[in-house]
Amino acid sequence: MTKQYRMPIVHCTPEQMDKRVARFDQLKYPPNRYHDSQLAGHARKNFLVVGTGLVAEGASDPWSAIPVKEGFQMSYIKAVPGNGPMLHNHDTNETFICLEGKWMVIWGQHAEHSVLLNKYDVCSIPPYVPRRFECVEAAPGQEEGLLQSIQPGDKPEVEWI
């Protein structure tokens, strides 16, 4: 008798899985991904690891390492202290995880609220709450901090405030 499963089982070859592996030291980022990516106080490196990227007016190709449409986007952001994006809004939740250094997550229409994230701290911003983030302190021995961002959806949108 063959066991019946509720979910389908998909077989994936090693060659297929290789296309779904992103090596941190090989990630690339488009320097001008967003209109503010190189402005003083907003310079950062956005590494899209999984997904096809945000829908943003004037944005360049996100150079995704694993460009799949499976219901979420996952990125790494590197920045030197004092830098992060301009205040913006999303039609989705956005969850931040501090991986290296210290990061401030700022929210509200006038950027009136904030929380400091230390290594491995998490902050989850609800949809339609304006937000930004800023590297406050680089990782020890590094010039930049490292933040992870996760968003649901295949085409989350962004609007600059």
PDB file of C-alpha atoms in Angstrom:
ATOM      1  CA  MET A   1       0.000   0.000   0.000  1.00  0.00           C
ATOM      2  CA  THR A   2       1.358   3.427  -1.004  1.00  0.00           C
ATOM      3  CA  LYS A   3       1.174   6.198   1.584  1.00  0.00           C
ATOM      4  CA  GLN A   4      -1.002   9.146   0.555  1.00  0.00           C
ATOM      5  CA  TYR A   5       0.235  12.660   1.323  1.00  0.00           C
ATOM      6  CA  ARG A   6      -1.816  15.852   1.613  1.00  0.00           C
ATOM      7  CA  MET A   7       0.862  17.860  -0.155  1.00  0.00           C
ATOM      8  CA  PRO A   8       2.608  17.015  -3.397  1.00  0.00           C
ATOM      9  CA  ILE A   9       6.218  15.914  -3.191  1.00  0.00           C
ATOM     10  CA  VAL A  10       8.531  17.613  -5.665  1.00  0.00           C
ATOM     11  CA  HIS A  11      11.873  16.089  -6.537  1.00  0.00           C
ATOM     12  CA  CYS A  12      14.725  18.531  -7.020  1.00  0.00           C
ATOM     13  CA  THR A  13      18.057  17.583  -8.551  1.00  0.00           C
ATOM     14  CA  PRO A  14      21.363  18.913  -7.193  1.00  0.00           C
ATOM     15  CA  GLU A  15      21.677  20.961 -10.404  1.00  0.00           C
ATOM     16  CA  GLN A  16      18.266  22.539  -9.813  1.00  0.00           C
ATOM     17  CA  MET A  17      19.108  23.242  -6.174  1.00  0.00           C
ATOM     18  CA  ASP A  18      22.426  24.864  -7.143  1.00  0.00           C
ATOM     19  CA  LYS A  19      20.379  27.641  -8.806  1.00  0.00           C
ATOM     20  CA  ARG A  20      18.709  28.244  -5.442  1.00  0.00           C
ATOM     21  CA  VAL A  21      21.880  28.715  -3.415  1.00  0.00           C
ATOM     22  CA  ALA A  22      23.232  32.230  -2.851  1.00  0.00           C
ATOM     23  CA  ARG A  23      26.778  32.530  -1.531  1.00  0.00           C
ATOM     24  CA  PHE A  24      27.147  35.636   0.630  1.00  0.00           C
ATOM     25  CA  ASP A  25      30.613  36.431  -0.698  1.00  0.00           C
ATOM     26  CA  GLN A  26      29.313  36.326  -4.281  1.00  0.00           C
ATOM     27  CA  LEU A  27      26.252  38.561  -3.873  1.00  0.00           C
ATOM     28  CA  LYS A  28      26.097  41.651  -6.060  1.00  0.00           C
ATOM     29  CA  TYR A  29      24.042  44.824  -5.764  1.00  0.00           C
ATOM     30  CA  PRO A  30      23.077  47.573  -8.211  1.00  0.00           C
ATOM     31  CA  PRO A  31      24.657  50.813  -6.881  1.00  0.00           C
ATOM     32  CA  ASN A  32      21.742  52.903  -8.146  1.00  0.00           C
ATOM     33  CA  ARG A  33      18.893  50.499  -7.286  1.00  0.00           C
ATOM     34  CA  TYR A  34      16.771  53.281  -5.746  1.00  0.00           C
ATOM     35  CA  HIS A  35      16.766  57.019  -6.396  1.00  0.00           C
ATOM     36  CA  ASP A  36      18.296  57.692  -2.981  1.00  0.00           C
ATOM     37  CA  SER A  37      20.824  54.816  -2.922  1.00  0.00           C
ATOM     38  CA  GLN A  38      23.834  57.093  -3.366  1.00  0.00           C
ATOM     39  CA  LEU A  39      22.635  60.296  -1.678  1.00  0.00           C
ATOM     40  CA  ALA A  40      24.467  61.532   1.414  1.00  0.00           C
ATOM     41  CA  GLY A  41      22.865  60.005   4.499  1.00  0.00           C
ATOM     42  CA  HIS A  42      21.054  57.385   2.415  1.00  0.00           C
ATOM     43  CA  ALA A  43      23.892  55.457   0.736  1.00  0.00           C
ATOM     44  CA  ARG A  44      23.524  51.710   1.109  1.00  0.00           C
ATOM     45  CA  LYS A  45      24.003  48.423  -0.660  1.00  0.00           C
ATOM     46  CA  ASN A  46      20.791  46.454  -1.281  1.00  0.00           C
ATOM     47  CA  PHE A  47      21.489  42.786  -1.995  1.00  0.00           C
ATOM     48  CA  LEU A  48      18.297  41.067  -3.172  1.00  0.00           C
ATOM     49  CA  VAL A  49      18.869  37.436  -2.256  1.00  0.00           C
ATOM     50  CA  VAL A  50      15.462  35.791  -2.867  1.00  0.00           C
ATOM     51  CA  GLY A  51      12.561  37.143  -4.925  1.00  0.00           C
ATOM     52  CA  THR A  52      12.149  39.482  -7.860  1.00  0.00           C
ATOM     53  CA  GLY A  53      12.304  42.813  -6.052  1.00  0.00           C
ATOM     54  CA  LEU A  54      10.117  45.697  -5.021  1.00  0.00           C
ATOM     55  CA  VAL A  55       8.048  47.639  -7.501  1.00  0.00           C
ATOM     56  CA  ALA A  56       9.517  51.136  -7.175  1.00  0.00           C
ATOM     57  CA  GLU A  57       9.209  54.093  -9.517  1.00  0.00           C
ATOM     58  CA  GLY A  58      12.547  54.692 -11.233  1.00  0.00           C
ATOM     59  CA  ALA A  59      14.224  51.644  -9.651  1.00  0.00           C
ATOM     60  CA  SER A  60      16.848  49.675 -11.557  1.00  0.00           C
ATOM     61  CA  ASP A  61      17.094  45.894 -11.944  1.00  0.00           C
ATOM     62  CA  PRO A  62      17.588  44.432  -8.435  1.00  0.00           C
ATOM     63  CA  TRP A  63      20.091  41.738  -9.544  1.00  0.00           C
ATOM     64  CA  SER A  64      18.405  38.982  -7.538  1.00  0.00           C
ATOM     65  CA  ALA A  65      20.609  36.022  -6.605  1.00  0.00           C
ATOM     66  CA  ILE A  66      17.590  33.663  -6.537  1.00  0.00           C
ATOM     67  CA  PRO A  67      14.924  35.317  -8.743  1.00  0.00           C
ATOM     68  CA  VAL A  68      11.894  33.207  -7.834  1.00  0.00           C
ATOM     69  CA  LYS A  69       8.266  34.193  -7.321  1.00  0.00           C
ATOM     70  CA  GLU A  70       7.297  32.202  -4.245  1.00  0.00           C
ATOM     71  CA  GLY A  71       5.520  34.752  -2.101  1.00  0.00           C
ATOM     72  CA  PHE A  72       8.329  36.707  -0.416  1.00  0.00           C
ATOM     73  CA  GLN A  73      11.437  38.846  -0.875  1.00  0.00           C
ATOM     74  CA  MET A  74      14.568  38.563   1.264  1.00  0.00           C
ATOM     75  CA  SER A  75      17.377  41.105   1.143  1.00  0.00           C
ATOM     76  CA  TYR A  76      20.538  42.083   2.952  1.00  0.00           C
ATOM     77  CA  ILE A  77      21.370  45.742   3.388  1.00  0.00           C
ATOM     78  CA  LYS A  78      24.827  47.060   4.191  1.00  0.00           C
ATOM     79  CA  ALA A  79      25.484  50.660   5.177  1.00  0.00           C
ATOM     80  CA  VAL A  80      28.019  52.725   7.048  1.00  0.00           C
ATOM     81  CA  PRO A  81      26.725  54.418  10.202  1.00  0.00           C
ATOM     82  CA  GLY A  82      24.442  57.379   9.537  1.00  0.00           C
ATOM     83  CA  ASN A  83      22.982  55.893   6.344  1.00  0.00           C
ATOM     84  CA  GLY A  84      19.711  54.236   5.342  1.00  0.00           C
ATOM     85  CA  PRO A  85      16.812  54.865   2.976  1.00  0.00           C
ATOM     86  CA  MET A  86      14.528  57.869   2.967  1.00  0.00           C
ATOM     87  CA  LEU A  87      11.167  57.524   4.693  1.00  0.00           C
ATOM     88  CA  HIS A  88       8.946  55.284   2.578  1.00  0.00           C
ATOM     89  CA  ASN A  89       5.817  53.165   2.715  1.00  0.00           C
ATOM     90  CA  HIS A  90       5.019  49.603   1.612  1.00  0.00           C
ATOM     91  CA  ASP A  91       1.798  47.763   0.906  1.00  0.00           C
ATOM     92  CA  THR A  92       3.243  44.854   2.899  1.00  0.00           C
ATOM     93  CA  ASN A  93       4.714  44.000   6.250  1.00  0.00           C
ATOM     94  CA  GLU A  94       8.488  44.419   6.396  1.00  0.00           C
ATOM     95  CA  THR A  95      10.492  42.504   8.967  1.00  0.00           C
ATOM     96  CA  PHE A  96      14.008  43.609   9.879  1.00  0.00           C
ATOM     97  CA  ILE A  97      16.660  41.453  11.542  1.00  0.00           C
ATOM     98  CA  CYS A  98      19.885  43.068  12.724  1.00  0.00           C
ATOM     99  CA  LEU A  99      22.745  40.735  11.771  1.00  0.00           C
ATOM    100  CA  GLU A 100      25.799  42.930  12.358  1.00  0.00           C
ATOM    101  CA  GLY A 101      26.257  46.271  14.103  1.00  0.00           C
ATOM    102  CA  LYS A 102      23.307  48.276  15.425  1.00  0.00           C
ATOM    103  CA  TRP A 103      20.368  49.582  13.402  1.00  0.00           C
ATOM    104  CA  MET A 104      17.614  52.072  14.160  1.00  0.00           C
ATOM    105  CA  VAL A 105      14.189  51.283  12.713  1.00  0.00           C
ATOM    106  CA  ILE A 106      12.163  54.486  12.419  1.00  0.00           C
ATOM    107  CA  TRP A 107       8.440  54.712  11.688  1.00  0.00           C
ATOM    108  CA  GLY A 108       5.501  57.108  11.478  1.00  0.00           C
ATOM    109  CA  GLN A 109       4.433  59.633   8.864  1.00  0.00           C
ATOM    110  CA  HIS A 110       6.882  62.139  10.349  1.00  0.00           C
ATOM    111  CA  ALA A 111       9.478  59.550  11.459  1.00  0.00           C
ATOM    112  CA  GLU A 112       8.423  60.249  15.042  1.00  0.00           C
ATOM    113  CA  HIS A 113       9.071  56.767  16.492  1.00  0.00           C
ATOM    114  CA  SER A 114      12.120  54.525  16.612  1.00  0.00           C
ATOM    115  CA  VAL A 115      13.587  51.399  18.112  1.00  0.00           C
ATOM    116  CA  LEU A 116      17.245  50.382  18.313  1.00  0.00           C
ATOM    117  CA  LEU A 117      18.058  46.870  17.106  1.00  0.00           C
ATOM    118  CA  ASN A 118      21.094  45.031  18.422  1.00  0.00           C
ATOM    119  CA  LYS A 119      22.494  41.864  16.891  1.00  0.00           C
ATOM    120  CA  TYR A 120      19.706  39.341  16.116  1.00  0.00           C
ATOM    121  CA  ASP A 121      16.909  41.671  17.296  1.00  0.00           C
ATOM    122  CA  VAL A 122      13.794  41.731  15.093  1.00  0.00           C
ATOM    123  CA  CYS A 123      11.294  44.484  14.271  1.00  0.00           C
ATOM    124  CA  SER A 124       8.196  43.805  12.139  1.00  0.00           C
ATOM    125  CA  ILE A 125       6.557  46.887  10.595  1.00  0.00           C
ATOM    126  CA  PRO A 126       2.893  46.469   9.530  1.00  0.00           C
ATOM    127  CA  PRO A 127       1.709  47.337   6.007  1.00  0.00           C
ATOM    128  CA  TYR A 128       1.143  51.050   5.249  1.00  0.00           C
ATOM    129  CA  VAL A 129       3.183  52.300   8.210  1.00  0.00           C
ATOM    130  CA  PRO A 130       5.855  54.668   6.822  1.00  0.00           C
ATOM    131  CA  ARG A 131       9.316  53.479   7.756  1.00  0.00           C
ATOM    132  CA  ARG A 132      13.021  53.841   7.287  1.00  0.00           C
ATOM    133  CA  PHE A 133      16.078  52.299   8.862  1.00  0.00           C
ATOM    134  CA  GLU A 134      19.562  53.549   9.549  1.00  0.00           C
ATOM    135  CA  CYS A 135      22.836  51.951  10.502  1.00  0.00           C
ATOM    136  CA  VAL A 136      23.830  53.362  13.867  1.00  0.00           C
ATOM    137  CA  GLU A 137      26.993  51.376  14.505  1.00  0.00           C
ATOM    138  CA  ALA A 138      29.089  49.113  12.309  1.00  0.00           C
ATOM    139  CA  ALA A 139      29.954  45.608  13.363  1.00  0.00           C
ATOM    140  CA  PRO A 140      33.166  45.381  15.421  1.00  0.00           C
ATOM    141  CA  GLY A 141      36.151  45.579  13.079  1.00  0.00           C
ATOM    142  CA  GLN A 142      33.907  46.452  10.099  1.00  0.00           C
ATOM    143  CA  GLU A 143      32.981  49.677   8.312  1.00  0.00           C
ATOM    144  CA  GLU A 144      29.332  48.702   7.753  1.00  0.00           C
ATOM    145  CA  GLY A 145      26.403  47.145   9.557  1.00  0.00           C
ATOM    146  CA  LEU A 146      24.340  44.315   8.053  1.00  0.00           C
ATOM    147  CA  LEU A 147      20.533  44.191   8.178  1.00  0.00           C
ATOM    148  CA  GLN A 148      18.171  41.564   6.782  1.00  0.00           C
ATOM    149  CA  SER A 149      14.779  42.538   5.364  1.00  0.00           C
ATOM    150  CA  ILE A 150      11.935  40.135   4.590  1.00  0.00           C
ATOM    151  CA  GLN A 151       8.705  41.110   2.825  1.00  0.00           C
ATOM    152  CA  PRO A 152       5.752  38.999   1.735  1.00  0.00           C
ATOM    153  CA  GLY A 153       4.495  38.958  -1.833  1.00  0.00           C
ATOM    154  CA  ASP A 154       5.920  38.631  -5.301  1.00  0.00           C
ATOM    155  CA  LYS A 155       5.532  42.332  -6.173  1.00  0.00           C
ATOM    156  CA  PRO A 156       5.530  44.448  -3.026  1.00  0.00           C
ATOM    157  CA  GLU A 157       5.314  48.154  -3.774  1.00  0.00           C
ATOM    158  CA  VAL A 158       7.158  51.121  -2.325  1.00  0.00           C
ATOM    159  CA  GLU A 159       6.197  54.792  -2.223  1.00  0.00           C
ATOM    160  CA  TRP A 160       8.594  57.482  -1.008  1.00  0.00           C
ATOM    161  CA  ILE A 161       7.206  59.850   1.644  1.00  0.00           C
TER     162      ILE A 161
END
